[in-house]
XYZ file of C-alpha atoms in Angstrom:
556
model
C 19.646 26.359 2.526
C 17.366 23.550 1.338
C 16.942 23.062 -2.403
C 13.489 21.657 -1.584
C 11.860 24.290 0.668
C 8.335 22.922 0.170
C 9.290 19.515 1.605
C 9.553 18.568 5.294
C 12.840 19.974 6.530
C 15.558 17.502 7.448
C 18.129 17.760 10.209
C 21.679 16.762 9.326
C 23.782 15.746 12.290
C 27.204 14.197 11.711
C 25.838 10.976 13.197
C 22.919 10.931 10.770
C 25.103 11.556 7.727
C 27.537 8.845 8.774
C 24.699 6.366 9.351
C 23.126 7.301 6.005
C 26.280 6.233 4.188
C 26.177 2.779 5.765
C 22.540 1.863 6.339
C 21.102 -1.064 4.414
C 17.555 0.311 4.534
C 16.277 -0.215 0.999
C 15.338 3.451 0.285
C 18.940 4.482 0.965
C 20.311 1.685 -1.197
C 18.146 2.939 -4.075
C 19.043 6.581 -3.432
C 22.759 5.751 -3.614
C 22.214 4.566 -7.211
C 20.918 8.014 -8.139
C 23.865 9.724 -6.423
C 26.267 7.469 -8.315
C 24.427 8.215 -11.566
C 25.687 11.803 -11.393
C 29.019 11.431 -9.597
C 30.965 12.278 -12.768
C 28.693 14.775 -14.489
C 27.258 16.607 -11.518
C 23.555 16.845 -10.739
C 20.986 18.384 -13.107
C 18.848 21.335 -12.031
C 16.150 18.890 -10.834
C 16.378 15.167 -10.132
C 13.104 13.652 -11.332
C 11.324 10.789 -9.582
C 8.323 9.348 -11.408
C 5.458 7.004 -10.649
C 2.903 5.743 -13.144
C -0.822 5.199 -12.725
C -3.192 3.449 -15.106
C -6.669 4.888 -14.366
C -8.542 1.926 -15.830
C -10.200 1.535 -12.447
C -10.348 3.123 -9.047
C -6.900 3.519 -7.466
C -6.024 0.690 -5.099
C -3.491 0.489 -2.344
C -0.764 -0.714 -4.692
C -1.046 2.601 -6.522
C -0.593 4.477 -3.276
C 2.327 2.195 -2.428
C 4.301 3.329 -5.457
C 4.003 6.965 -4.435
C 4.780 6.250 -0.777
C 7.818 4.131 -1.589
C 9.141 6.559 -4.174
C 8.778 9.357 -1.622
C 10.875 7.294 0.787
C 13.659 6.984 -1.807
C 13.403 10.706 -2.515
C 13.829 11.520 1.186
C 16.847 9.230 1.444
C 18.348 10.974 -1.607
C 17.836 14.337 0.077
C 19.828 13.119 3.081
C 22.654 11.714 0.978
C 22.946 15.046 -0.867
C 22.345 17.102 2.307
C 19.280 18.532 0.559
C 21.382 20.612 -1.825
C 19.799 19.132 -4.973
C 16.279 20.055 -6.121
C 13.957 17.082 -6.606
C 10.483 16.526 -8.039
C 8.044 13.639 -7.857
C 5.869 13.345 -10.954
C 2.759 11.157 -10.705
C 1.984 10.332 -14.328
C -1.437 9.022 -15.305
C -1.702 6.983 -18.511
C -5.211 8.293 -19.004
C -5.026 8.331 -22.797
C -4.913 4.529 -22.891
C -7.913 2.921 -24.538
C -10.463 1.220 -22.280
C -9.824 -2.326 -23.448
C -12.326 -3.931 -21.062
C -15.043 -2.719 -18.744
C -14.021 -2.770 -15.081
C -15.938 -5.084 -12.761
C -16.453 -2.441 -10.084
C -18.481 0.184 -11.969
C -22.177 0.840 -11.228
C -23.508 0.088 -14.740
C -21.366 -1.899 -17.162
C -23.800 -1.414 -20.049
C -23.308 2.360 -19.757
C -19.656 1.929 -20.769
C -20.023 -0.690 -23.499
C -20.435 1.825 -26.376
C -17.149 3.449 -25.329
C -14.811 0.467 -25.403
C -11.340 1.299 -26.787
C -11.810 5.037 -26.432
C -9.168 6.915 -24.391
C -10.091 6.818 -20.699
C -10.483 10.589 -20.718
C -13.020 10.269 -23.534
C -15.132 7.642 -21.723
C -18.152 9.112 -19.856
C -17.969 8.974 -16.067
C -20.167 6.103 -14.773
C -19.998 7.336 -11.165
C -21.900 10.590 -11.659
C -20.757 13.918 -10.292
C -18.919 16.738 -11.988
C -15.985 14.842 -13.506
C -16.000 15.021 -17.272
C -14.826 11.453 -17.889
C -14.035 8.088 -16.354
C -10.323 8.915 -16.481
C -10.811 12.331 -14.857
C -12.816 10.736 -12.046
C -10.196 8.092 -11.323
C -7.391 10.646 -11.487
C -9.255 12.750 -8.924
C -9.653 9.769 -6.602
C -5.905 9.230 -6.696
C -5.074 12.889 -6.084
C -7.573 13.146 -3.257
C -5.818 10.505 -1.228
C -2.303 11.640 -2.101
C -3.283 15.116 -0.914
C -4.840 13.740 2.261
C -1.648 11.899 3.092
C 0.412 15.012 2.440
C 2.603 13.795 -0.422
C 4.561 16.436 -2.310
C 4.032 15.651 -5.991
C 3.106 17.072 -9.363
C 0.276 15.345 -11.188
C 0.635 14.746 -14.929
C -2.002 13.590 -17.400
C -0.944 11.740 -20.553
C -3.947 13.262 -22.330
C -2.787 16.766 -21.466
C 0.835 16.034 -22.384
C -0.119 14.564 -25.766
C -2.800 17.111 -26.686
C -0.833 20.176 -25.537
C 2.123 19.212 -27.695
C 4.486 18.480 -24.803
C 5.160 15.054 -26.325
C 5.279 16.226 -29.956
C 9.080 16.280 -30.068
C 9.519 12.764 -28.704
C 6.796 11.373 -31.002
C 8.555 13.021 -33.937
C 11.782 11.359 -32.807
C 10.026 7.972 -32.744
C 9.066 8.568 -36.372
C 12.626 9.551 -37.251
C 14.055 6.493 -35.497
C 11.190 4.212 -36.420
C 13.399 1.388 -37.684
C 15.512 1.399 -34.519
C 12.387 1.199 -32.340
C 10.974 -1.607 -34.471
C 14.270 -3.502 -34.263
C 13.928 -3.417 -30.475
C 10.255 -4.342 -30.376
C 9.814 -7.007 -33.056
C 12.010 -9.703 -31.433
C 9.845 -9.454 -28.293
C 6.624 -10.265 -30.172
C 5.016 -13.390 -31.531
C 4.982 -14.002 -35.290
C 1.377 -12.907 -35.816
C 1.797 -9.750 -33.748
C 5.020 -8.826 -35.565
C 3.149 -8.715 -38.865
C 0.849 -5.894 -37.714
C 2.832 -4.139 -34.968
C 3.527 -0.422 -34.870
C 4.650 1.786 -31.966
C 2.013 4.311 -33.088
C -1.623 4.007 -32.018
C -3.774 6.476 -33.971
C -6.948 7.892 -32.463
C -9.618 7.365 -35.107
C -11.011 10.743 -36.243
C -14.333 8.966 -36.939
C -14.935 6.827 -33.849
C -12.534 8.325 -31.323
C -11.213 4.844 -30.579
C -7.560 3.940 -30.002
C -6.638 1.776 -32.989
C -4.228 -1.161 -33.010
C -3.557 -1.190 -36.736
C -0.478 -1.672 -38.929
C 1.108 1.358 -40.598
C 1.018 1.605 -44.366
C 3.484 4.526 -44.204
C 5.404 6.571 -41.646
C 6.581 9.936 -42.989
C 8.932 11.485 -40.456
C 9.516 14.537 -42.653
C 5.822 15.360 -42.865
C 5.118 14.138 -39.335
C 2.344 11.812 -40.486
C 1.305 8.174 -40.515
C -0.947 6.373 -42.965
C -3.192 3.474 -41.935
C -6.560 1.878 -42.728
C -9.355 2.973 -40.369
C -12.008 0.597 -39.031
C -14.377 1.378 -41.917
C -11.736 0.362 -44.479
C -10.818 3.893 -45.554
C -7.125 4.791 -45.789
C -6.250 7.742 -43.538
C -3.151 9.931 -43.375
C -2.957 11.615 -40.009
C -0.603 13.899 -38.092
C 1.317 12.287 -35.254
C 1.272 15.455 -33.129
C -1.291 17.235 -30.963
C -2.754 14.106 -29.412
C -3.941 12.517 -32.648
C -1.626 9.563 -32.006
C -0.329 7.932 -28.869
C 2.420 5.369 -28.348
C 2.079 1.684 -27.541
C 2.732 1.044 -23.857
C 6.291 -0.324 -24.121
C 7.569 2.443 -26.425
C 5.552 4.901 -24.321
C 7.551 3.972 -21.223
C 10.911 4.513 -22.879
C 9.786 7.612 -24.784
C 8.440 9.268 -21.640
C 11.687 8.618 -19.796
C 13.620 10.167 -22.673
C 11.260 13.149 -23.044
C 11.127 14.058 -19.358
C 14.588 13.006 -18.200
C 13.296 10.644 -15.512
C 15.973 9.601 -12.997
C 14.104 7.023 -10.908
C 10.991 4.905 -11.366
C 9.812 1.782 -9.598
C 7.259 -0.704 -10.882
C 5.804 -4.110 -10.137
C 7.329 -7.451 -11.020
C 4.949 -7.808 -13.957
C 6.953 -5.044 -15.683
C 10.310 -6.631 -14.825
C 10.744 -8.676 -18.030
C 10.024 -5.568 -20.122
C 12.484 -3.329 -18.298
C 15.338 -3.949 -20.778
C 12.943 -3.065 -23.623
C 11.954 0.207 -21.954
C 15.616 1.017 -21.383
C 16.686 0.273 -24.967
C 13.899 2.391 -26.420
C 14.792 5.257 -24.107
C 18.409 5.034 -25.257
C 17.420 4.730 -28.925
C 15.487 7.980 -28.565
C 18.492 9.775 -27.116
C 17.598 9.481 -23.430
C 19.288 7.904 -20.442
C 17.241 5.150 -18.760
C 16.374 5.892 -15.145
C 17.387 3.872 -12.120
C 14.779 1.198 -11.415
C 13.354 -0.665 -8.478
C 11.170 -3.696 -9.153
C 8.839 -4.661 -6.314
C 6.754 -7.775 -5.779
C 3.039 -7.673 -6.488
C 0.272 -7.412 -3.948
C -2.067 -10.395 -3.754
C -5.635 -10.722 -2.564
C -6.817 -13.239 0.048
C -6.842 -15.942 -2.653
C -3.245 -15.278 -3.657
C -4.235 -13.579 -6.927
C -2.763 -10.305 -8.186
C -4.889 -7.334 -7.205
C -6.278 -5.381 -10.119
C -7.878 -1.944 -10.471
C -10.300 -3.162 -13.134
C -11.349 -6.242 -11.140
C -11.495 -4.367 -7.858
C -10.330 -7.460 -5.953
C -7.874 -5.693 -3.677
C -8.370 -3.336 -0.796
C -9.161 0.210 -1.798
C -7.448 3.110 -0.103
C -10.736 4.143 1.525
C -11.342 0.642 2.855
C -8.005 0.510 4.673
C -8.536 3.996 6.102
C -11.967 3.035 7.416
C -10.289 0.680 9.857
C -6.785 2.020 10.479
C -4.654 5.177 10.327
C -2.620 6.125 7.273
C 0.676 5.442 9.053
C -0.158 1.728 9.290
C -0.685 1.616 5.536
C 2.641 3.355 4.936
C 4.358 0.805 7.182
C 2.871 -2.034 5.148
C 4.345 -0.451 2.034
C 7.782 0.001 3.588
C 8.232 -3.570 4.752
C 9.855 -6.066 2.359
C 8.894 -4.544 -1.012
C 10.491 -7.452 -2.843
C 8.371 -10.044 -1.053
C 4.883 -10.825 -2.371
C 2.330 -9.900 0.282
C -1.352 -10.581 0.638
C -3.300 -7.377 0.916
C -6.630 -7.950 2.608
C -8.427 -6.966 5.786
C -6.753 -9.465 8.113
C -3.375 -7.714 7.800
C -4.638 -4.418 9.205
C -4.483 -5.008 13.005
C -0.916 -6.303 12.860
C 0.180 -3.338 10.746
C -1.341 -0.894 13.249
C 0.365 -2.445 16.259
C 3.702 -2.810 14.475
C 3.651 0.865 13.511
C 3.194 2.033 17.093
C 5.793 -0.475 18.288
C 8.352 0.957 15.852
C 7.353 4.488 16.831
C 7.811 3.685 20.502
C 11.317 2.319 19.868
C 12.481 5.261 17.747
C 13.434 7.615 20.590
C 15.642 4.980 22.211
C 17.681 4.315 19.065
C 20.928 5.798 17.803
C 21.137 7.333 14.322
C 21.884 3.994 12.653
C 18.918 2.355 14.336
C 16.628 5.242 13.453
C 17.473 5.044 9.745
C 16.613 1.353 9.824
C 13.350 2.090 11.627
C 10.370 2.290 9.229
C 8.923 5.346 10.991
C 11.887 7.485 9.874
C 10.936 6.756 6.277
C 7.166 6.979 6.841
C 7.504 10.474 8.341
C 10.321 11.768 6.121
C 12.814 11.884 8.965
C 10.471 13.596 11.464
C 8.499 10.934 13.393
C 6.068 12.304 15.985
C 6.345 11.627 19.710
C 5.103 8.172 20.651
C 2.715 7.179 23.437
C 0.260 4.386 22.761
C -0.668 2.780 26.104
C -3.122 0.245 24.612
C -2.350 -1.852 21.496
C -4.935 -2.033 18.718
C -5.233 -5.817 19.044
C -6.116 -5.389 22.710
C -8.740 -2.781 21.865
C -10.314 -5.294 19.480
C -10.508 -7.859 22.275
C -11.898 -5.244 24.630
C -14.682 -4.478 22.150
C -15.317 -8.207 21.823
C -15.505 -8.899 25.561
C -17.504 -5.799 26.474
C -19.821 -5.734 23.447
C -19.158 -1.989 23.373
C -20.364 -0.059 20.350
C -19.454 3.463 21.346
C -16.237 5.108 22.393
C -17.381 6.207 25.851
C -17.763 2.637 27.082
C -14.261 1.706 25.930
C -12.783 4.857 27.408
C -14.255 3.825 30.760
C -12.057 0.718 30.703
C -9.022 2.570 29.354
C -9.149 5.388 31.911
C -9.276 2.908 34.786
C -6.431 0.868 33.295
C -4.248 3.912 32.514
C -5.132 6.778 34.906
C -4.731 10.206 33.326
C -5.081 8.870 29.774
C -8.053 10.511 28.019
C -9.267 11.138 24.505
C -7.939 14.683 24.830
C -4.461 13.701 26.049
C -4.148 10.809 23.576
C -6.010 11.689 20.363
C -4.258 8.916 18.401
C -5.557 6.348 20.892
C -9.021 7.867 20.516
C -8.722 7.345 16.757
C -7.800 3.693 17.336
C -10.824 3.228 19.607
C -13.089 4.269 16.724
C -11.217 2.077 14.261
C -11.433 -0.895 16.634
C -15.212 -0.640 16.936
C -15.639 -0.511 13.159
C -13.148 -3.301 12.481
C -14.691 -5.564 15.124
C -18.245 -5.027 13.892
C -17.361 -5.652 10.230
C -14.719 -8.386 10.382
C -14.345 -9.983 13.802
C -17.921 -10.261 15.035
C -19.245 -12.121 11.939
C -16.536 -14.777 12.272
C -16.643 -15.321 16.047
C -17.367 -18.919 17.052
C -17.539 -19.710 20.751
C -17.002 -23.289 21.753
C -18.058 -24.941 24.976
C -15.250 -26.079 27.310
C -14.762 -29.803 27.864
C -14.540 -31.264 31.359
C -10.801 -30.610 31.797
C -11.179 -27.066 30.506
C -14.139 -26.440 32.837
C -12.041 -27.462 35.808
C -9.164 -25.241 34.634
C -11.502 -22.276 34.127
C -13.019 -22.747 37.570
C -9.536 -22.670 39.078
C -8.776 -19.575 37.015
C -11.790 -17.823 38.555
C -10.558 -18.707 42.035
C -7.027 -17.507 41.230
C -8.255 -14.188 39.830
C -10.617 -13.603 42.759
C -7.627 -13.980 45.076
C -5.721 -11.199 43.301
C -5.866 -7.585 44.489
C -8.247 -5.452 42.420
C -5.375 -3.346 41.106
C -3.159 -6.278 40.049
C -1.230 -5.443 36.897
C -1.018 -7.433 33.691
C 2.149 -9.282 34.743
C 0.583 -10.505 38.006
C -2.565 -11.619 36.193
C -0.493 -13.432 33.555
C 1.493 -15.238 36.267
C -1.716 -16.313 38.002
C -3.089 -17.707 34.742
C 0.170 -19.600 34.095
C 0.122 -21.059 37.628
C -3.334 -22.487 36.966
C -2.247 -24.052 33.669
C 0.787 -25.747 35.262
C -1.561 -27.897 37.302
C -2.937 -29.605 34.182
C -0.907 -32.150 32.225
C -2.676 -31.093 29.033
C -1.024 -27.671 29.155
C 2.436 -28.743 30.289
C 5.422 -28.514 27.936
C 8.076 -30.977 29.213
C 10.608 -29.706 26.654
C 10.844 -26.364 28.475
C 11.208 -25.434 32.127
C 8.983 -23.058 34.006
C 10.229 -20.659 36.701
C 9.578 -23.296 39.431
C 11.710 -25.889 37.632
C 8.689 -27.821 36.416
C 7.326 -27.981 32.867
C 6.531 -24.734 31.074
C 3.055 -23.928 29.742
C 2.111 -24.566 26.125
C 0.359 -22.048 23.917
C -2.676 -24.356 23.893
C -3.704 -22.885 27.258
C -4.087 -19.350 25.992
C -5.588 -20.513 22.711
C -8.285 -22.302 24.718
C -8.985 -19.124 26.699
C -9.492 -17.083 23.555
C -11.600 -19.764 21.857
C -13.907 -20.199 24.828
C -14.035 -16.620 26.146
C -13.805 -14.515 22.964
C -14.754 -16.919 20.174
C -11.465 -16.496 18.298
C -8.230 -18.401 17.793
C -5.723 -16.012 19.311
C -5.244 -12.656 20.939
C -2.726 -10.398 22.676
C -1.079 -11.234 25.996
C -3.943 -12.487 28.165
C -2.783 -10.874 31.406
C -2.609 -7.453 29.757
C -6.066 -7.905 28.284
C -7.542 -8.930 31.659
C -5.910 -5.927 33.330
C -7.484 -3.616 30.743
C -10.893 -5.288 30.921
C -10.713 -5.532 34.711
C -10.281 -8.596 36.907
C -13.919 -8.619 38.036
C -15.148 -8.291 34.449
C -12.823 -11.100 33.340
C -14.111 -13.336 36.141
C -17.678 -12.582 35.039
C -16.724 -13.468 31.453
C -15.303 -16.830 32.536
C -18.415 -17.569 34.588
C -20.565 -16.782 31.540
C -18.544 -19.295 29.529
C -18.976 -21.924 32.247
C -22.728 -21.288 32.271
C -22.900 -21.623 28.462
C -24.167 -18.052 28.090
C -21.561 -16.846 25.571
C -22.607 -19.316 22.902
C -26.255 -18.403 23.554
C -25.472 -14.680 23.163
C -23.853 -15.388 19.815
C -26.898 -17.349 18.662
């Protein structure tokens, strides 16, 4: 019987279990560390996976990525333990942090200025609605998407944990072991910072602000700290009940110790601090969790994406143009390689997802565990049937100027008889995504160029070759006809490679020219497949439009 009945059920064949012990898929490599962690002592009642979220701004895709990737490790752990060990994923929001700067992506910055340095859950919500604070709003945005995607998790609020007293014991322990914590922290700080540093951040009873002030006294016996408030008055204040929070580095280690966290991943920017977190956790009587450090996501300019700057894709933006599975694939692939996260990556991610899904059923157990879709779908990928790639749909929208699904389905149904929106709902979803993506990102950047004399002659021959084909010629026949035309032009011949007739092969310049002249873009999917989907007669008409100079006029 499963120790995790609320999670997707896993099937354990001997082949799967054997492959799980050998696979080099990164979630299994991380899960093995957790198994080894308890090989001598035996497993606890619950193995705890944690992710952290700083709600200083709207959640971005990197936030989602932590939860998705941690879920993948959790699923791999369930396989390695044959699902006999209870697990929990805790999504912890650091919503008691002070708002140190005003995010760039809020409606009215001046509305927030009076609330700088207050805990995020004490800052009014600038977005309107029923949420009681900025932090509550951003937490809700995170939970909304996690729920939509179907993650199994428990949400935790730092504000609630501090104010309810759930962290009182660990804060008391920090006071008792104050010198040990300071011995860990001080060598990591500059000289000026060392003079004023304390792991405790009091919440001013007068202003409600999170204060970065030195301690005049720490009384572990009384459970109090003494400091000078912003108005110059000396204050002695309890460290329990949410009147004090911990600095972020001690907070990491203290939380691990308090909750017994077994696994947490974080971005490379936390990597240098990982030994500090670990030492503080140990100093407070805890055992540091297993870690996984991933590379950061970058925007189109190669800069780190930031919630407060809002310079990365939001979750909603990705899902406007592509299904959730494509986003999960992007998170699975090469976590330790820095990747640019902007709109141009979406079409490739969509097509790669369906390519992996199509291959899954043909693979043995070892291949399936190395296939991203096993991890994306927690071991239960759906059946695959995607007759038209997303990239081809984008080109179909471009060539046909279609702005509603019915027009595109007319092409698709002729190309793939029996395929309808009802029989292939996922394809119908992609049709809608393709129209939106084309209108917002492809159409504004399209630049048709006029063919030169050699290209005009080649295009005229292409028309003749296509008109000679049967109306129901498939993509392979159309591709061969296009290649035969190109072989007759020295410009498109590649002497370093041989074609099927023994002569020179065809360079990629030929197909690049077709896409530049006919679709106003630099590249596209296999041209023969596109022409088969669009229709030979429609493709001929498109080429004739290019020869007549009408495409550039339409764009103007």
